[in-house]
PDB file of C-alpha atoms in Angstrom:
ATOM      1  CA  MET A  10      78.425 101.607 100.473  1.00  0.00           C
ATOM      2  CA  THR A  11      82.690 102.328  99.004  1.00  0.00           C
ATOM      3  CA  PRO A  12      82.324 102.927  95.840  1.00  0.00           C
ATOM      4  CA  VAL A  13      84.200 101.463  93.377  1.00  0.00           C
ATOM      5  CA  VAL A  14      85.508 102.547  89.875  1.00  0.00           C
ATOM      6  CA  LYS A  15      88.135  99.888  87.935  1.00  0.00           C
ATOM      7  CA  PHE A  16      90.589 100.914  85.286  1.00  0.00           C
ATOM      8  CA  PRO A  17      90.102  99.536  81.642  1.00  0.00           C
ATOM      9  CA  LYS A  18      93.590  97.612  80.988  1.00  0.00           C
ATOM     10  CA  VAL A  19      94.567 100.513  78.485  1.00  0.00           C
ATOM     11  CA  PHE A  20      93.718 104.624  79.894  1.00  0.00           C
ATOM     12  CA  ASP A  21      93.863 106.556  78.102  1.00  0.00           C
ATOM     13  CA  SER A  22      92.204 109.479  76.124  1.00  0.00           C
ATOM     14  CA  ALA A  23      89.730 106.733  74.787  1.00  0.00           C
ATOM     15  CA  THR A  24      88.675 105.405  78.563  1.00  0.00           C
ATOM     16  CA  ALA A  25      89.431 108.810  80.204  1.00  0.00           C
ATOM     17  CA  SER A  26      85.774 109.483  79.148  1.00  0.00           C
ATOM     18  CA  GLN A  27      83.691 107.000  80.821  1.00  0.00           C
ATOM     19  CA  PHE A  28      86.225 107.542  84.027  1.00  0.00           C
ATOM     20  CA  HIS A  29      85.091 111.198  84.404  1.00  0.00           C
ATOM     21  CA  ARG A  30      81.791 110.132  83.375  1.00  0.00           C
ATOM     22  CA  GLU A  31      81.635 107.462  86.364  1.00  0.00           C
ATOM     23  CA  ILE A  32      83.883 110.019  88.300  1.00  0.00           C
ATOM     24  CA  GLU A  33      81.006 112.430  87.901  1.00  0.00           C
ATOM     25  CA  ARG A  34      77.753 109.873  88.608  1.00  0.00           C
ATOM     26  CA  ILE A  35      78.634 108.993  91.972  1.00  0.00           C
ATOM     27  CA  ILE A  36      79.947 113.050  92.999  1.00  0.00           C
ATOM     28  CA  GLU A  37      75.712 112.379  92.609  1.00  0.00           C
ATOM     29  CA  GLY A  38      75.298 110.632  94.548  1.00  0.00           C
ATOM     30  CA  GLY A  39      76.393 111.769  97.102  1.00  0.00           C
ATOM     31  CA  PHE A  40      78.987 109.096  97.706  1.00  0.00           C
ATOM     32  CA  SER A  41      81.441 110.622 100.144  1.00  0.00           C
ATOM     33  CA  THR A  42      84.729 107.951  99.240  1.00  0.00           C
ATOM     34  CA  VAL A  43      85.972 107.116  95.838  1.00  0.00           C
ATOM     35  CA  LEU A  44      88.263 104.737  95.276  1.00  0.00           C
ATOM     36  CA  ILE A  45      89.726 103.680  92.386  1.00  0.00           C
ATOM     37  CA  ASP A  46      91.555  99.883  91.849  1.00  0.00           C
ATOM     38  CA  LEU A  47      94.153 100.312  89.667  1.00  0.00           C
ATOM     39  CA  LYS A  48      94.689  96.321  89.595  1.00  0.00           C
ATOM     40  CA  GLU A  49      94.332  95.082  86.096  1.00  0.00           C
ATOM     41  CA  VAL A  50      95.216  98.203  84.603  1.00  0.00           C
ATOM     42  CA  ALA A  51      98.852  97.585  82.097  1.00  0.00           C
ATOM     43  CA  CYS A  52      98.702 101.030  80.573  1.00  0.00           C
ATOM     44  CA  ILE A  53      98.117 104.626  81.384  1.00  0.00           C
ATOM     45  CA  THR A  54      98.842 107.261  79.507  1.00  0.00           C
ATOM     46  CA  SER A  55      99.886 110.876  79.383  1.00  0.00           C
ATOM     47  CA  SER A  56      95.880 111.465  78.857  1.00  0.00           C
ATOM     48  CA  GLY A  57      94.777 108.938  81.186  1.00  0.00           C
ATOM     49  CA  LEU A  58      97.033 110.443  83.931  1.00  0.00           C
ATOM     50  CA  LEU A  59      95.559 113.784  82.854  1.00  0.00           C
ATOM     51  CA  ALA A  60      92.386 112.663  84.056  1.00  0.00           C
ATOM     52  CA  LEU A  61      93.007 111.459  87.329  1.00  0.00           C
ATOM     53  CA  VAL A  62      94.533 114.240  88.308  1.00  0.00           C
ATOM     54  CA  LEU A  63      91.571 116.160  87.011  1.00  0.00           C
ATOM     55  CA  ALA A  64      88.514 113.089  88.326  1.00  0.00           C
ATOM     56  CA  PHE A  65      90.920 114.438  91.798  1.00  0.00           C
ATOM     57  CA  LYS A  66      90.186 117.681  91.459  1.00  0.00           C
ATOM     58  CA  THR A  67      86.361 116.563  91.332  1.00  0.00           C
ATOM     59  CA  VAL A  68      85.999 114.413  93.434  1.00  0.00           C
ATOM     60  CA  ARG A  69      87.794 117.853  96.799  1.00  0.00           C
ATOM     61  CA  ASP A  70      86.228 119.868  94.893  1.00  0.00           C
ATOM     62  CA  ALA A  71      82.987 119.057  95.640  1.00  0.00           C
ATOM     63  CA  GLY A  72      84.207 118.371  99.365  1.00  0.00           C
ATOM     64  CA  ARG A  73      85.114 114.608  99.006  1.00  0.00           C
ATOM     65  CA  GLN A  74      87.902 112.231  99.176  1.00  0.00           C
ATOM     66  CA  LEU A  75      89.349 110.099  96.600  1.00  0.00           C
ATOM     67  CA  PHE A  76      91.661 107.056  97.292  1.00  0.00           C
ATOM     68  CA  ILE A  77      94.134 104.566  94.702  1.00  0.00           C
ATOM     69  CA  CYS A  78      93.512 100.866  96.058  1.00  0.00           C
ATOM     70  CA  SER A  79      95.747  97.559  94.166  1.00  0.00           C
ATOM     71  CA  MET A  80      98.338  99.484  92.937  1.00  0.00           C
ATOM     72  CA  ASN A  81     100.911  97.226  90.170  1.00  0.00           C
ATOM     73  CA  GLU A  82     104.564  97.442  90.164  1.00  0.00           C
ATOM     74  CA  GLN A  83     103.898  98.539  87.031  1.00  0.00           C
ATOM     75  CA  ALA A  84     101.462 101.995  87.833  1.00  0.00           C
ATOM     76  CA  ARG A  85     103.794 102.603  91.323  1.00  0.00           C
ATOM     77  CA  ILE A  86     106.588 103.435  89.064  1.00  0.00           C
ATOM     78  CA  LEU A  87     104.514 105.372  86.989  1.00  0.00           C
ATOM     79  CA  PHE A  88     103.268 107.087  89.582  1.00  0.00           C
ATOM     80  CA  GLU A  89     106.288 107.780  92.100  1.00  0.00           C
ATOM     81  CA  LEU A  90     107.884 109.192  88.511  1.00  0.00           C
ATOM     82  CA  THR A  91     105.037 112.017  87.706  1.00  0.00           C
ATOM     83  CA  GLY A  92     105.194 112.055  92.029  1.00  0.00           C
ATOM     84  CA  LEU A  93     101.170 111.519  91.794  1.00  0.00           C
ATOM     85  CA  ASP A  94     102.359 109.618  94.955  1.00  0.00           C
ATOM     86  CA  GLN A  95     102.620 112.826  96.765  1.00  0.00           C
ATOM     87  CA  VAL A  96      99.118 113.854  95.390  1.00  0.00           C
ATOM     88  CA  PHE A  97      96.917 110.447  96.820  1.00  0.00           C
ATOM     89  CA  GLU A  98      96.583 108.413  98.847  1.00  0.00           C
ATOM     90  CA  THR A  99      97.294 104.020  98.254  1.00  0.00           C
ATOM     91  CA  PHE A 100      96.413 101.467  99.613  1.00  0.00           C
ATOM     92  CA  SER A 101      97.822  97.727  98.221  1.00  0.00           C
ATOM     93  CA  SER A 102      95.010  96.229  99.075  1.00  0.00           C
TER      94      SER A 102
END
């Protein structure tokens, strides 16, 4: 089963360290794929974006895959504006 990481309503520097620990736990667990659910996120700060990019690098460097799912409209616009829509593979649900 693929682990799913759900983002909090606000993804910022305060929640980024918990997110990073969760990514590390998934990698250490030997999972080949990480799925990040953005359905509930209302705000992603620059610290949150940095944490997401670092997670992508960490997962990729470990030879694993990271995907984004259930991206809401706000997150989709942010990803398009920052060019992250070209970096991350996303799924609607």
